[in-house]
Amino acid sequence: MKVRTRLSAIIGTLGLVGSLALATASADEPAASERAAPVVLTEVAQAKNPTAGTAGPGDTVWVAERAGTVRVLNDDGLGDPVLDISDETTTDGERGLLGLAFDKEFAHLYISYTDLEGTSTIDEFAVEDGTIQEDTRRTVLTQEQPESNHNGGDIKFGPDGYLYVAFGDGGGGGDPDGNGQKLDTLLGKLLRIDPQGGDPYAIPQDNPFVGDPDAKGEIWAYGLRNPWRFSFDAGSGDLLIGDVGQSAWEEIDWAPASSKGGENYGWSQMEGTHPFRGGTEPANHVPPIHEYDRGGLGCSVTGGYVYRGDAIADLAGQYVYSDYCDGTLRSLEIENGEVTGQTDLGVNGGEVVSFAQDGDGELYVLAIGGTVSRLDPA
């Protein structure tokens, strides 16, 4: 899904990227840790181009498939679709059903998809006793997309109970319209909205740009190219974003749970910590806590989660992520917003496009080819 423009055609064919070598870390990052958690990947299901997953009611994991179906993972594997919008979406370019999230009470399911015209759409369904009530469906938010790539599309509820929505810069390569730094568009942003607070939603009054006539009140953070996958640390509440680079650098951004929002992650003046095409670093630029280059043929960061499960004690508190082209799972040790250690976990998930975290904090790895795997102790 969310690779650079040069790989859009490859993404469209779903699976033509071969086995690629290890992605390398930036030279100024800490050396790789010698303390590697002993882990294995256990295949638990096969899906049809899975793109996202989330913890669901009754200790389940719900999995979105790109063409528009949602299926529930339980002890018997993936069941039949519990939702099918495949006649309402398109898989052209980097489009499709791209995200899903439950509110804290599992009373509502939200899906993020691109409709037949390519418009990013967030819809809501009421859920009763773990069952979607399709007749309650309503559209919460839409955003037109000028191109078929850089849609973003991830959605998560934060510890504050608000819905966060990630949109890419609109595509086209190099952010031709400068959307990353513009505050009058939702493109290239992380949004924060209250879907139950208004019709179709409310904007939290403590959002950083509320009251600014030149900015969209929904914006929580900006300067993002294609924030394909982001997450909140279930332990600390910190925010981590995997933002896909243009041609040289992949980055992971971080904000503390205490953040009041308004972070500028730099795109398209910056790609990681580096000026992009002669750009000038913004005075308020928040640099990534981690970046890596293309020296090892990594091409598209897939953001993951801070591990908060019980099964792998040595991995506790580490941020697990991967890369679409490389597929190797890695982890970062983070203290006060700084990376203090890196680990190659020694397992490969294939063309990793997403992670899912269940209600117990255990992690699942989704590969676009169809494999759904659980990260287990070796």
CSV table of C-alpha atoms in Angstrom, one decimal:
chain,number,residue,atom,x,y,z
A,1,MET,CA,0.0,0.0,0.0
A,2,LYS,CA,1.8,3.2,1.0
A,3,VAL,CA,5.1,3.2,-0.8
A,4,ARG,CA,6.7,6.1,-2.7
A,5,THR,CA,5.4,7.1,-6.1
A,6,ARG,CA,8.1,5.1,-7.8
A,7,LEU,CA,6.5,1.9,-6.3
A,8,SER,CA,2.9,2.7,-7.0
A,9,ALA,CA,2.7,0.4,-10.0
A,10,ILE,CA,4.2,-2.4,-7.9
A,11,ILE,CA,1.7,-1.8,-5.2
A,12,GLY,CA,-1.1,-2.0,-7.7
A,13,THR,CA,0.0,-5.5,-8.7
A,14,LEU,CA,0.1,-6.6,-5.0
A,15,GLY,CA,3.1,-8.8,-4.6
A,16,LEU,CA,5.7,-8.2,-7.3
A,17,VAL,CA,8.2,-6.8,-4.9
A,18,GLY,CA,10.7,-9.5,-4.2
A,19,SER,CA,12.6,-10.4,-1.1
A,20,LEU,CA,14.8,-7.4,-0.4
A,21,ALA,CA,17.8,-6.8,1.9
A,22,LEU,CA,17.9,-5.2,5.3
A,23,ALA,CA,17.1,-1.5,5.7
A,24,THR,CA,19.8,0.5,7.3
A,25,ALA,CA,19.5,3.0,10.1
A,26,SER,CA,20.8,6.5,10.0
A,27,ALA,CA,24.4,6.9,11.0
A,28,ASP,CA,23.6,9.0,14.0
A,29,GLU,CA,21.2,6.5,15.5
A,30,PRO,CA,22.2,4.3,18.4
A,31,ALA,CA,24.0,1.1,17.5
A,32,ALA,CA,21.8,-2.0,17.3
A,33,SER,CA,21.2,-3.6,20.7
A,34,GLU,CA,22.7,-7.0,21.4
A,35,ARG,CA,19.6,-7.8,23.5
A,36,ALA,CA,17.3,-9.3,21.0
A,37,ALA,CA,14.0,-10.7,22.2
A,38,PRO,CA,13.5,-14.3,21.1
A,39,VAL,CA,10.4,-14.2,19.0
A,40,VAL,CA,8.7,-16.1,16.2
A,41,LEU,CA,5.8,-15.3,13.8
A,42,THR,CA,3.0,-17.8,14.1
A,43,GLU,CA,0.5,-17.7,11.2
A,44,VAL,CA,-3.0,-17.6,12.5
A,45,ALA,CA,-5.0,-16.9,9.4
A,46,GLN,CA,-5.0,-16.1,5.7
A,47,ALA,CA,-6.9,-13.0,4.5
A,48,LYS,CA,-7.4,-11.4,1.1
A,49,ASN,CA,-5.0,-8.4,1.1
A,50,PRO,CA,-5.4,-7.4,4.7
A,51,THR,CA,-4.8,-3.7,5.3
A,52,ALA,CA,-5.6,-3.0,9.0
A,53,GLY,CA,-6.7,-4.7,12.2
A,54,THR,CA,-8.0,-3.7,15.6
A,55,ALA,CA,-9.0,-5.2,18.9
A,56,GLY,CA,-12.7,-6.0,19.0
A,57,PRO,CA,-15.3,-7.1,21.5
A,58,GLY,CA,-15.0,-10.4,23.2
A,59,ASP,CA,-11.2,-10.7,22.9
A,60,THR,CA,-11.4,-10.8,19.1
A,61,VAL,CA,-9.3,-9.0,16.4
A,62,TRP,CA,-11.1,-7.5,13.5
A,63,VAL,CA,-9.3,-7.4,10.2
A,64,ALA,CA,-10.0,-5.1,7.2
A,65,GLU,CA,-9.4,-6.5,3.7
A,66,ARG,CA,-8.5,-4.0,1.0
A,67,ALA,CA,-11.4,-4.7,-1.4
A,68,GLY,CA,-13.9,-3.7,1.3
A,69,THR,CA,-14.6,-6.6,3.7
A,70,VAL,CA,-14.2,-6.9,7.4
A,71,ARG,CA,-13.7,-10.3,9.1
A,72,VAL,CA,-13.3,-11.4,12.7
A,73,LEU,CA,-10.3,-13.3,14.0
A,74,ASN,CA,-10.9,-15.8,16.8
A,75,ASP,CA,-9.6,-19.2,17.9
A,76,ASP,CA,-10.9,-20.8,14.7
A,77,GLY,CA,-9.3,-18.2,12.3
A,78,LEU,CA,-11.0,-15.6,10.2
A,79,GLY,CA,-14.8,-16.0,9.9
A,80,ASP,CA,-17.1,-14.9,7.1
A,81,PRO,CA,-17.3,-11.2,6.4
A,82,VAL,CA,-19.2,-9.2,9.0
A,83,LEU,CA,-19.2,-6.2,6.7
A,84,ASP,CA,-18.9,-5.9,3.0
A,85,ILE,CA,-18.6,-2.5,1.2
A,86,SER,CA,-16.7,-3.9,-1.8
A,87,ASP,CA,-19.2,-2.4,-4.2
A,88,GLU,CA,-18.5,1.1,-2.8
A,89,THR,CA,-14.7,1.2,-2.9
A,90,THR,CA,-11.9,0.9,-5.3
A,91,THR,CA,-8.5,-0.7,-5.2
A,92,ASP,CA,-7.0,1.6,-7.8
A,93,GLY,CA,-3.6,2.9,-6.9
A,94,GLU,CA,-3.2,2.9,-3.1
A,95,ARG,CA,-6.9,2.9,-2.4
A,96,GLY,CA,-9.4,0.6,-0.7
A,97,LEU,CA,-10.6,-0.1,2.8
A,98,LEU,CA,-7.6,1.2,4.7
A,99,GLY,CA,-8.5,1.5,8.4
A,100,LEU,CA,-10.9,0.5,11.2
A,101,ALA,CA,-11.3,1.4,14.8
A,102,PHE,CA,-13.7,0.8,17.7
A,103,ASP,CA,-14.5,3.3,20.4
A,104,LYS,CA,-13.6,2.4,24.0
A,105,GLU,CA,-16.9,0.7,24.7
A,106,PHE,CA,-17.0,-1.2,21.4
A,107,ALA,CA,-20.3,0.6,20.9
A,108,HIS,CA,-19.3,2.0,17.5
A,109,LEU,CA,-17.1,0.8,14.6
A,110,TYR,CA,-15.5,3.3,12.3
A,111,ILE,CA,-14.1,2.4,8.9
A,112,SER,CA,-11.8,4.4,6.7
A,113,TYR,CA,-11.9,3.8,2.9
A,114,THR,CA,-11.8,5.5,-0.4
A,115,ASP,CA,-15.0,5.6,-2.3
A,116,LEU,CA,-15.5,4.9,-6.0
A,117,GLU,CA,-14.4,8.5,-6.8
A,118,GLY,CA,-11.3,8.1,-4.6
A,119,THR,CA,-12.6,10.3,-1.8
A,120,SER,CA,-11.4,9.4,1.6
A,121,THR,CA,-14.4,8.6,3.8
A,122,ILE,CA,-14.9,7.8,7.5
A,123,ASP,CA,-18.2,6.0,8.3
A,124,GLU,CA,-19.7,4.9,11.6
A,125,PHE,CA,-21.7,1.9,12.5
A,126,ALA,CA,-23.4,1.2,15.9
A,127,VAL,CA,-22.5,-2.2,17.4
A,128,GLU,CA,-24.7,-4.2,19.7
A,129,ASP,CA,-23.5,-7.4,21.3
A,130,GLY,CA,-20.6,-7.5,19.0
A,131,THR,CA,-22.8,-7.3,15.9
A,132,ILE,CA,-22.6,-4.4,13.4
A,133,GLN,CA,-26.0,-2.6,13.0
A,134,GLU,CA,-25.7,-1.7,9.3
A,135,ASP,CA,-28.9,0.4,9.3
A,136,THR,CA,-27.2,2.9,11.6
A,137,ARG,CA,-24.4,3.7,9.2
A,138,ARG,CA,-23.6,7.3,8.8
A,139,THR,CA,-20.7,9.3,7.2
A,140,VAL,CA,-18.6,11.2,9.6
A,141,LEU,CA,-16.0,12.9,7.4
A,142,THR,CA,-14.9,13.0,3.8
A,143,GLN,CA,-11.8,14.4,2.1
A,144,GLU,CA,-11.3,14.6,-1.7
A,145,GLN,CA,-8.0,13.1,-2.9
A,146,PRO,CA,-6.3,14.7,-5.9
A,147,GLU,CA,-4.3,11.5,-6.6
A,148,SER,CA,-4.6,7.8,-6.0
A,149,ASN,CA,-1.6,7.6,-3.8
A,150,HIS,CA,-0.7,9.0,-0.3
A,151,ASN,CA,-4.2,8.6,1.0
A,152,GLY,CA,-3.1,7.7,4.5
A,153,GLY,CA,-6.3,6.3,5.9
A,154,ASP,CA,-5.4,5.0,9.4
A,155,ILE,CA,-7.7,5.8,12.2
A,156,LYS,CA,-7.3,5.3,16.0
A,157,PHE,CA,-9.0,6.4,19.2
A,158,GLY,CA,-6.6,8.1,21.5
A,159,PRO,CA,-6.4,7.8,25.2
A,160,ASP,CA,-8.5,11.0,25.4
A,161,GLY,CA,-11.5,9.3,23.7
A,162,TYR,CA,-11.2,11.3,20.5
A,163,LEU,CA,-10.8,9.8,17.0
A,164,TYR,CA,-7.6,10.5,15.2
A,165,VAL,CA,-7.4,10.4,11.4
A,166,ALA,CA,-4.3,10.3,9.3
A,167,PHE,CA,-4.3,11.7,5.7
A,168,GLY,CA,-1.4,11.9,3.3
A,169,ASP,CA,-0.4,15.0,1.3
A,170,GLY,CA,-2.6,14.2,-1.7
A,171,GLY,CA,0.0,12.4,-3.7
A,172,GLY,CA,1.6,13.3,-7.0
A,173,GLY,CA,5.2,13.0,-5.7
A,174,GLY,CA,7.1,15.8,-3.9
A,175,ASP,CA,3.9,17.4,-2.5
A,176,PRO,CA,3.3,19.6,-5.6
A,177,ASP,CA,0.6,21.7,-3.9
A,178,GLY,CA,2.6,22.1,-0.6
A,179,ASN,CA,-0.2,20.6,1.4
A,180,GLY,CA,2.1,19.3,4.1
A,181,GLN,CA,2.8,22.8,5.4
A,182,LYS,CA,-0.6,24.4,4.6
A,183,LEU,CA,-3.0,24.7,7.5
A,184,ASP,CA,-6.1,25.4,5.3
A,185,THR,CA,-6.3,21.7,4.1
A,186,LEU,CA,-6.7,18.4,5.9
A,187,LEU,CA,-4.2,16.8,3.6
A,188,GLY,CA,-0.8,15.9,5.0
A,189,LYS,CA,-2.2,16.0,8.5
A,190,LEU,CA,-3.2,14.1,11.6
A,191,LEU,CA,-6.7,15.1,12.6
A,192,ARG,CA,-8.5,14.9,16.0
A,193,ILE,CA,-12.3,14.9,16.1
A,194,ASP,CA,-15.2,13.9,18.3
A,195,PRO,CA,-17.4,11.8,16.2
A,196,GLN,CA,-20.2,11.6,18.8
A,197,GLY,CA,-20.1,15.2,19.8
A,198,GLY,CA,-21.8,16.7,16.8
A,199,ASP,CA,-23.4,16.2,13.4
A,200,PRO,CA,-21.4,14.8,11.7
A,201,TYR,CA,-18.7,15.4,14.3
A,202,ALA,CA,-17.4,18.1,16.7
A,203,ILE,CA,-14.0,19.7,16.8
A,204,PRO,CA,-12.5,19.5,20.3
A,205,GLN,CA,-12.1,23.0,21.6
A,206,ASP,CA,-8.5,22.3,22.8
A,207,ASN,CA,-7.3,21.4,19.3
A,208,PRO,CA,-4.3,23.5,18.6
A,209,PHE,CA,-5.7,25.6,15.7
A,210,VAL,CA,-9.2,26.1,16.9
A,211,GLY,CA,-10.0,29.8,16.5
A,212,ASP,CA,-7.4,30.4,13.8
A,213,PRO,CA,-9.3,31.7,10.8
A,214,ASP,CA,-6.5,30.5,8.5
A,215,ALA,CA,-6.4,27.0,9.7
A,216,LYS,CA,-8.6,23.9,9.8
A,217,GLY,CA,-9.7,23.3,13.4
A,218,GLU,CA,-9.6,19.5,13.0
A,219,ILE,CA,-5.8,19.5,12.6
A,220,TRP,CA,-3.8,18.0,15.5
A,221,ALA,CA,-0.4,17.8,13.7
A,222,TYR,CA,1.0,18.6,10.3
A,223,GLY,CA,4.0,18.3,8.0
A,224,LEU,CA,3.3,14.7,7.1
A,225,ARG,CA,3.8,13.0,3.7
A,226,ASN,CA,1.9,9.7,4.1
A,227,PRO,CA,1.3,8.7,7.7
A,228,TRP,CA,0.3,5.3,6.7
A,229,ARG,CA,0.3,3.8,10.2
A,230,PHE,CA,0.3,5.4,13.6
A,231,SER,CA,-0.5,4.2,17.2
A,232,PHE,CA,-0.8,5.2,20.8
A,233,ASP,CA,1.3,3.5,23.4
A,234,ALA,CA,-1.2,1.6,25.6
A,235,GLY,CA,1.1,2.1,28.5
A,236,SER,CA,2.2,5.7,28.3
A,237,GLY,CA,-0.3,7.3,25.9
A,238,ASP,CA,2.6,8.5,23.7
A,239,LEU,CA,1.9,8.9,19.9
A,240,LEU,CA,4.1,7.2,17.3
A,241,ILE,CA,3.7,7.8,13.5
A,242,GLY,CA,5.4,5.9,10.7
A,243,ASP,CA,5.6,8.5,7.9
A,244,VAL,CA,6.6,7.1,4.5
A,245,GLY,CA,9.4,9.0,2.8
A,246,GLN,CA,9.8,10.3,-0.8
A,247,SER,CA,13.0,9.1,-2.2
A,248,ALA,CA,15.7,8.9,0.5
A,249,TRP,CA,14.5,8.7,4.2
A,250,GLU,CA,11.8,6.8,6.1
A,251,GLU,CA,10.9,8.3,9.5
A,252,ILE,CA,9.2,7.5,12.8
A,253,ASP,CA,7.7,10.5,14.6
A,254,TRP,CA,6.9,10.8,18.3
A,255,ALA,CA,4.9,13.0,20.6
A,256,PRO,CA,4.4,12.6,24.3
A,257,ALA,CA,1.0,11.9,25.9
A,258,SER,CA,1.2,15.4,27.4
A,259,SER,CA,1.4,17.1,23.9
A,260,LYS,CA,-1.1,19.8,23.2
A,261,GLY,CA,-0.8,19.1,19.5
A,262,GLY,CA,0.4,21.5,16.8
A,263,GLU,CA,3.6,19.5,15.9
A,264,ASN,CA,5.1,20.3,12.5
A,265,TYR,CA,6.9,17.2,11.3
A,266,GLY,CA,8.5,19.1,8.4
A,267,TRP,CA,7.2,17.7,5.1
A,268,SER,CA,7.7,18.9,2.4
A,269,GLN,CA,10.4,21.2,3.5
A,270,MET,CA,12.1,18.3,5.2
A,271,GLU,CA,12.4,14.5,4.6
A,272,GLY,CA,13.3,13.2,8.0
A,273,THR,CA,16.1,15.4,9.3
A,274,HIS,CA,17.2,16.4,5.8
A,275,PRO,CA,16.1,19.4,3.7
A,276,PHE,CA,13.9,18.2,0.8
A,277,ARG,CA,14.9,19.6,-2.6
A,278,GLY,CA,16.4,22.7,-1.2
A,279,GLY,CA,13.8,23.2,1.4
A,280,THR,CA,14.3,25.3,4.5
A,281,GLU,CA,13.8,23.7,7.9
A,282,PRO,CA,10.8,25.2,9.6
A,283,ALA,CA,11.6,26.9,12.9
A,284,ASN,CA,9.0,24.7,14.7
A,285,HIS,CA,10.2,21.5,13.0
A,286,VAL,CA,9.8,18.4,15.2
A,287,PRO,CA,12.4,16.0,13.9
A,288,PRO,CA,11.8,12.2,13.8
A,289,ILE,CA,13.1,10.1,16.7
A,290,HIS,CA,14.2,7.6,14.1
A,291,GLU,CA,15.0,7.5,10.4
A,292,TYR,CA,16.6,5.1,8.0
A,293,ASP,CA,17.8,5.4,4.5
A,294,ARG,CA,17.5,3.3,1.3
A,295,GLY,CA,21.0,1.8,1.7
A,296,GLY,CA,19.5,-1.6,2.4
A,297,LEU,CA,16.6,-1.3,0.0
A,298,GLY,CA,14.0,-0.6,2.6
A,299,CYS,CA,11.4,1.6,0.9
A,300,SER,CA,8.3,2.2,3.0
A,301,VAL,CA,8.1,2.3,6.7
A,302,THR,CA,5.2,0.4,8.3
A,303,GLY,CA,4.5,1.9,11.7
A,304,GLY,CA,3.6,-0.5,14.5
A,305,TYR,CA,3.0,-0.5,18.3
A,306,VAL,CA,4.8,-0.3,21.6
A,307,TYR,CA,4.6,-3.9,22.9
A,308,ARG,CA,2.5,-4.1,26.0
A,309,GLY,CA,1.7,-7.8,26.0
A,310,ASP,CA,2.8,-10.4,28.6
A,311,ALA,CA,4.0,-13.2,26.3
A,312,ILE,CA,7.4,-11.7,25.4
A,313,ALA,CA,8.9,-10.2,28.5
A,314,ASP,CA,12.1,-9.0,26.8
A,315,LEU,CA,10.1,-7.0,24.3
A,316,ALA,CA,8.1,-5.0,26.9
A,317,GLY,CA,8.0,-1.3,26.2
A,318,GLN,CA,9.7,-1.5,22.8
A,319,TYR,CA,8.2,-0.1,19.7
A,320,VAL,CA,7.9,-2.7,17.0
A,321,TYR,CA,7.7,-1.7,13.3
A,322,SER,CA,8.7,-3.0,9.8
A,323,ASP,CA,9.1,-1.9,6.2
A,324,TYR,CA,6.9,-3.0,3.2
A,325,CYS,CA,9.9,-3.9,1.0
A,326,ASP,CA,12.1,-5.4,3.6
A,327,GLY,CA,9.7,-7.1,5.9
A,328,THR,CA,12.1,-7.5,8.8
A,329,LEU,CA,10.6,-6.8,12.2
A,330,ARG,CA,12.6,-4.4,14.3
A,331,SER,CA,12.1,-2.6,17.6
A,332,LEU,CA,13.2,0.6,19.2
A,333,GLU,CA,13.9,1.3,22.9
A,334,ILE,CA,12.6,4.8,23.6
A,335,GLU,CA,13.2,6.9,26.7
A,336,ASN,CA,11.8,10.5,27.0
A,337,GLY,CA,11.4,10.7,23.2
A,338,GLU,CA,14.9,9.5,22.4
A,339,VAL,CA,15.9,6.2,20.8
A,340,THR,CA,18.3,4.5,23.2
A,341,GLY,CA,18.5,1.1,21.4
A,342,GLN,CA,17.6,-0.8,18.3
A,343,THR,CA,16.9,-4.5,17.7
A,344,ASP,CA,16.6,-6.6,14.7
A,345,LEU,CA,14.0,-9.2,15.9
A,346,GLY,CA,15.2,-11.7,13.4
A,347,VAL,CA,11.9,-12.5,11.8
A,348,ASN,CA,10.4,-11.5,8.5
A,349,GLY,CA,6.7,-10.8,8.0
A,350,GLY,CA,6.8,-10.5,4.2
A,351,GLU,CA,5.3,-7.4,2.6
A,352,VAL,CA,4.2,-6.0,5.9
A,353,VAL,CA,1.5,-3.3,5.5
A,354,SER,CA,0.1,-3.2,9.0
A,355,PHE,CA,0.1,-4.3,12.6
A,356,ALA,CA,-2.8,-5.0,15.0
A,357,GLN,CA,-2.8,-5.0,18.8
A,358,ASP,CA,-5.3,-7.2,20.6
A,359,GLY,CA,-7.0,-6.4,23.9
A,360,ASP,CA,-4.1,-8.1,25.8
A,361,GLY,CA,-1.4,-6.0,24.1
A,362,GLU,CA,-0.2,-8.9,21.9
A,363,LEU,CA,0.8,-8.0,18.3
A,364,TYR,CA,-0.3,-9.3,14.9
A,365,VAL,CA,1.5,-8.7,11.6
A,366,LEU,CA,-0.5,-8.2,8.4
A,367,ALA,CA,1.2,-8.9,5.0
A,368,ILE,CA,-0.6,-7.6,1.9
A,369,GLY,CA,-0.2,-11.1,0.3
A,370,GLY,CA,-2.6,-12.5,2.9
A,371,THR,CA,-0.7,-13.7,5.9
A,372,VAL,CA,-2.0,-12.7,9.4
A,373,SER,CA,0.7,-13.7,12.0
A,374,ARG,CA,1.0,-13.3,15.7
A,375,LEU,CA,4.2,-12.3,17.4
A,376,ASP,CA,5.0,-15.1,19.9
A,377,PRO,CA,7.9,-16.0,22.2
A,378,ALA,CA,10.4,-18.4,20.5
